Amino acid sequence: MKHDASKHLVYLNGEMLPPDQARISVFDTAVTLGDTMTESTRTFGHKPFKLERHIDRLYKSLKVSRIDTGLSPVEMSEITLQVLETNLPHVPPEEDVWITHNVSRGMGAAAADPTLQRSPATVIIHTTPMILSDWASFYTEGCHAVTPFSRAIPTQSLDARIKHRSRLAYTLAEAEVKLVDPQAQSVILDTDGNVTENKGGNFFIYADGRLKTPHARGALAGVSRETVLELAADLSIPTQITDFQPYDIYTADEAFFTSTPYCIMPATKFNGLPVGDGAVGPITHRLLQAWSDMVGLDIVAQAQRHVSIT
Ligand SMILES: Cc1ncc(COP(=O)(O)O)c(C=O)c1O
């Protein structure tokens, strides 16, 4: 069975449409202001993972950005599950999907006040094939984590806990690290030199017998970050939420990123130096295994299968 993305219907403002008919206006604030709130959830074995945590975060982003969808979180969850159910018959049994929410303020008024609306909010929910081939080799080799020269937008200016589509800062940071190594993954620092996050993931180190991750005040409170902290507690691995700097990554035993698609992405090199002994470490392996056991699916094998497909 081939995974045909063109068969996945898209929910757009109450309608289910084929992807080529799911269109928004050029005057939608998603385009004119870039004020789209977003979520990305994935399935494991066709079951959504922690959908309620993603919907909860979406509604926090919507509240802070003052966007009202007219839908309750329960209604949003129900519609999401309907979209998934509609599209799952097109997904091969061994494959999974992203479930994406994009919500903008709606049709903007060309007026002095950017918050004036001429329509209800625009609500888009779609599913797409989850292609993991780009990350597959990192599970065994580890990736090269690199600090870009651009710093994170201070959270006093734009709270990093809002999950939105205004991604220019993240994209530029990623472009900068690709100048160093085309395979590099960014570790973005704040204006005080503390580690924050990556363009689409959180960051952890294992050092001094503890798994450490930065505070969520300067980084998105990732659902995968939360999951790793839960798994670590189950495995009796001590954890600490703390500020740390590049020095701590250079001298750590292990490092990895976390994000919805790949779950845990080991980093074995940091700014050209090996992290620990330069191999994917035992704590990272244990956490990946525990995550696979929890969802009943071999996360690494699924990604590796994608390499042979694509
Ligand atoms: C900036 C940023 N940080 C962290 C994450 C990781 O969050 P999650 O684990 O919920 O996918 C994301 C996810 O897209 C993100 O965009």
XYZ file of C-alpha atoms and ligand atoms in Angstrom:
326
model
C 0.000 0.000 0.000
C 1.414 3.372 -1.044
C 0.950 6.389 1.216
C -0.808 8.895 -1.037
C -0.878 12.329 0.666
C -3.228 13.724 -1.986
C -5.989 11.491 -0.590
C -5.862 13.075 2.892
C -8.774 15.491 3.315
C -8.140 18.834 4.995
C -10.460 20.421 7.549
C -10.898 24.109 6.763
C -13.444 26.137 8.702
C -16.036 23.398 9.018
C -15.478 21.752 5.621
C -13.514 18.649 4.651
C -11.719 19.376 1.374
C -9.211 17.652 -0.918
C -5.774 19.249 -0.384
C -5.790 21.071 -3.730
C -9.089 22.749 -2.821
C -8.150 23.730 0.726
C -7.283 27.396 0.166
C -7.188 30.502 2.320
C -7.400 34.141 1.271
C -4.327 36.235 0.518
C -5.885 38.702 3.011
C -5.949 36.145 5.839
C -3.831 37.361 8.762
C -1.881 34.109 8.446
C -0.397 35.809 5.354
C -0.579 39.504 6.209
C 0.527 39.345 9.845
C 1.985 35.866 10.290
C -0.056 35.446 13.457
C -0.897 31.766 13.074
C -0.944 29.570 16.173
C 0.043 25.988 15.516
C 0.436 22.477 16.870
C 1.973 19.314 15.471
C 0.957 15.990 16.983
C 2.077 12.607 15.723
C 0.559 9.171 15.754
C 2.237 5.962 16.896
C 0.595 2.901 15.371
C -2.166 5.226 14.033
C -3.045 6.481 17.540
C -2.508 10.159 18.347
C 0.130 10.700 21.005
C -0.842 13.068 23.844
C -3.359 14.927 21.676
C -4.914 16.502 24.776
C -1.528 18.044 25.739
C -1.192 19.555 22.246
C -4.765 20.898 22.292
C -4.143 22.331 25.752
C -0.993 24.122 24.520
C -2.847 25.330 21.394
C -5.545 26.910 23.528
C -2.936 28.601 25.713
C -1.274 30.042 22.570
C -4.696 31.176 21.296
C -5.584 32.828 24.587
C -2.319 34.741 24.858
C -2.565 35.856 21.215
C -6.251 36.791 21.664
C -7.602 34.541 18.913
C -11.054 33.041 19.466
C -11.932 30.022 17.309
C -15.485 29.738 18.673
C -14.688 26.053 19.342
C -14.105 24.566 22.773
C -10.976 22.430 23.306
C -13.263 19.358 23.427
C -14.827 20.285 20.067
C -11.348 20.900 18.611
C -10.260 17.438 19.809
C -13.361 15.797 18.362
C -12.880 17.428 14.967
C -9.206 16.447 15.033
C -10.076 12.811 15.675
C -12.632 12.922 12.840
C -9.985 14.246 10.435
C -7.635 11.473 11.515
C -10.303 8.800 11.189
C -11.238 10.044 7.707
C -7.643 9.893 6.513
C -6.302 6.766 8.235
C -7.642 4.387 5.544
C -4.999 5.945 3.243
C -2.143 5.310 5.689
C -0.236 2.004 5.415
C -0.379 0.015 8.693
C 3.333 0.459 9.437
C 3.286 4.208 8.709
C 2.239 7.163 10.864
C 1.094 10.739 10.324
C 1.548 14.266 11.567
C -1.652 15.958 12.668
C -1.205 19.693 12.178
C -3.327 22.537 13.529
C -2.935 26.026 12.085
C -5.216 28.745 13.427
C -5.059 32.382 12.372
C -7.105 35.400 13.411
C -8.951 35.227 10.071
C -9.553 37.877 7.436
C -7.780 41.054 8.491
C -8.999 44.555 7.879
C -6.648 46.868 5.958
C -6.880 49.382 8.758
C -4.818 50.910 11.519
C -5.810 48.194 13.994
C -4.289 44.770 13.163
C -6.613 43.064 15.630
C -9.778 44.049 13.723
C -11.302 41.007 12.033
C -13.637 40.705 9.099
C -14.282 36.983 9.618
C -14.106 34.295 12.283
C -10.703 32.746 12.944
C -9.319 30.467 10.226
C -9.032 26.899 11.522
C -7.055 24.352 9.506
C -6.462 20.739 10.566
C -4.621 18.374 8.271
C -2.719 15.104 8.330
C 0.429 14.370 6.335
C 2.683 11.327 5.978
C 5.362 11.259 8.652
C 8.614 10.881 6.716
C 11.496 10.367 9.125
C 14.327 9.591 6.701
C 16.146 12.902 7.350
C 16.599 11.971 11.018
C 17.191 8.225 10.641
C 21.001 8.224 10.686
C 21.097 10.475 13.773
C 19.683 7.703 15.999
C 22.845 5.645 15.507
C 25.482 8.238 14.536
C 24.198 11.262 16.432
C 23.946 14.712 14.891
C 26.232 17.729 15.014
C 24.743 20.405 17.309
C 25.959 23.906 16.503
C 25.260 27.328 18.059
C 24.138 29.932 15.510
C 25.397 33.515 15.890
C 21.819 34.865 16.091
C 20.348 34.738 19.594
C 16.816 33.743 20.584
C 14.176 36.481 20.618
C 14.077 37.507 24.310
C 11.069 35.956 25.947
C 10.244 39.416 27.317
C 9.549 40.394 23.674
C 7.789 37.244 22.501
C 7.096 34.486 24.987
C 8.774 31.309 23.730
C 5.930 29.224 25.155
C 3.557 30.480 22.450
C 3.681 27.998 19.569
C 3.241 30.086 16.442
C 4.245 30.085 12.792
C 6.344 33.261 12.830
C 9.429 31.137 12.244
C 11.892 33.577 10.679
C 14.205 33.719 13.707
C 14.366 29.914 13.882
C 14.878 29.569 10.132
C 17.726 32.098 10.106
C 19.376 30.337 13.052
C 19.150 27.059 11.177
C 20.555 28.661 8.009
C 23.536 29.953 10.001
C 24.478 26.560 11.428
C 24.167 24.973 7.981
C 27.050 27.255 6.925
C 29.210 25.366 9.420
C 27.944 21.892 8.515
C 25.077 21.158 6.102
C 23.877 18.467 8.539
C 24.118 20.675 11.652
C 21.195 21.190 14.034
C 20.950 24.497 15.859
C 21.256 24.989 19.609
C 20.073 28.568 20.033
C 21.397 30.666 22.933
C 19.561 33.504 24.652
C 21.045 36.997 24.961
C 22.737 35.949 28.242
C 24.409 32.947 26.590
C 22.134 30.298 28.111
C 20.980 27.378 25.969
C 17.320 27.679 24.918
C 16.151 25.280 22.209
C 16.316 24.370 18.542
C 14.114 25.574 15.678
C 11.730 22.706 16.352
C 12.976 20.868 19.406
C 14.101 21.076 23.008
C 17.588 20.218 24.209
C 18.959 17.975 26.970
C 22.383 17.096 28.320
C 23.372 14.305 30.663
C 26.110 15.503 33.011
C 27.104 14.940 36.647
C 24.710 11.965 36.785
C 21.718 14.140 35.904
C 19.581 14.792 32.859
C 19.377 18.570 32.426
C 17.137 20.716 30.239
C 16.659 24.494 30.165
C 13.698 26.235 31.784
C 10.571 26.565 29.649
C 10.619 30.313 30.256
C 12.963 30.675 27.274
C 11.868 27.652 25.250
C 8.683 25.995 24.134
C 7.342 23.644 26.813
C 7.700 20.673 24.471
C 5.407 17.692 24.844
C 8.405 15.468 23.997
C 10.498 17.297 26.636
C 7.764 16.541 29.164
C 7.662 12.909 27.991
C 11.430 12.497 28.434
C 11.186 13.927 31.958
C 8.411 11.402 32.729
C 10.369 8.484 31.233
C 13.477 9.535 33.156
C 11.459 9.508 36.394
C 10.216 5.981 35.546
C 13.800 4.873 34.918
C 15.053 6.574 38.118
C 17.317 8.895 36.127
C 17.667 12.142 38.131
C 16.546 15.263 36.242
C 17.129 18.972 36.651
C 15.579 21.994 34.956
C 18.330 24.528 34.910
C 20.232 27.171 32.974
C 23.332 25.918 31.223
C 25.771 27.227 28.678
C 27.870 25.872 25.777
C 30.638 24.922 28.268
C 28.225 22.426 29.842
C 27.499 20.822 26.472
C 31.212 20.536 25.621
C 31.806 18.791 28.935
C 28.582 16.690 29.078
C 28.521 12.900 28.764
C 25.526 12.901 26.408
C 23.265 15.349 24.608
C 20.078 15.102 22.582
C 17.172 17.024 21.114
C 13.500 16.144 21.615
C 10.610 16.846 19.262
C 7.326 15.340 18.149
C 8.448 13.682 14.878
C 11.721 12.048 15.953
C 11.086 11.916 19.747
C 14.794 11.846 20.732
C 17.624 12.845 18.382
C 21.082 12.149 19.823
C 23.800 14.804 19.363
C 27.311 13.370 19.406
C 29.227 16.471 18.306
C 28.941 20.053 19.526
C 30.598 22.921 17.641
C 33.097 20.451 16.190
C 34.021 18.692 19.477
C 32.800 15.215 20.488
C 30.114 15.112 23.185
C 31.347 12.563 25.767
C 33.105 9.804 23.842
C 31.451 10.885 20.585
C 29.009 7.966 20.452
C 25.298 7.797 21.281
C 25.298 7.227 25.045
C 23.587 4.666 27.287
C 21.117 7.126 28.875
C 19.943 8.254 25.431
C 19.567 4.610 24.361
C 17.579 3.750 27.494
C 15.208 6.687 27.015
C 14.654 5.873 23.334
C 13.973 2.247 24.197
C 11.575 3.253 26.996
C 9.691 5.534 24.584
C 9.435 2.738 21.995
C 8.190 0.345 24.689
C 5.612 2.900 25.862
C 4.097 3.358 22.387
C 4.557 -0.270 21.267
C 6.541 0.686 18.174
C 10.261 0.653 17.392
C 10.854 4.383 16.792
C 14.335 3.894 15.328
C 13.324 1.028 13.032
C 10.374 3.026 11.686
C 12.664 5.937 10.758
C 15.253 3.591 9.232
C 12.558 1.971 7.087
C 11.854 5.391 5.592
C 15.408 5.596 4.286
C 14.830 2.590 2.087
C 11.409 3.861 0.946
C 12.486 7.403 -0.026
C 10.556 26.032 18.812
C 10.203 24.663 19.235
N 10.770 24.140 20.342
C 10.474 22.890 20.768
C 9.596 22.086 20.068
C 9.314 20.674 20.550
O 7.995 20.564 21.000
P 7.239 19.169 20.966
O 8.047 18.212 21.731
O 5.927 19.454 21.623
O 7.105 18.775 19.537
C 8.974 22.580 18.922
C 8.043 21.728 18.170
O 7.662 21.989 17.065
C 9.263 23.893 18.500
O 8.707 24.414 17.411
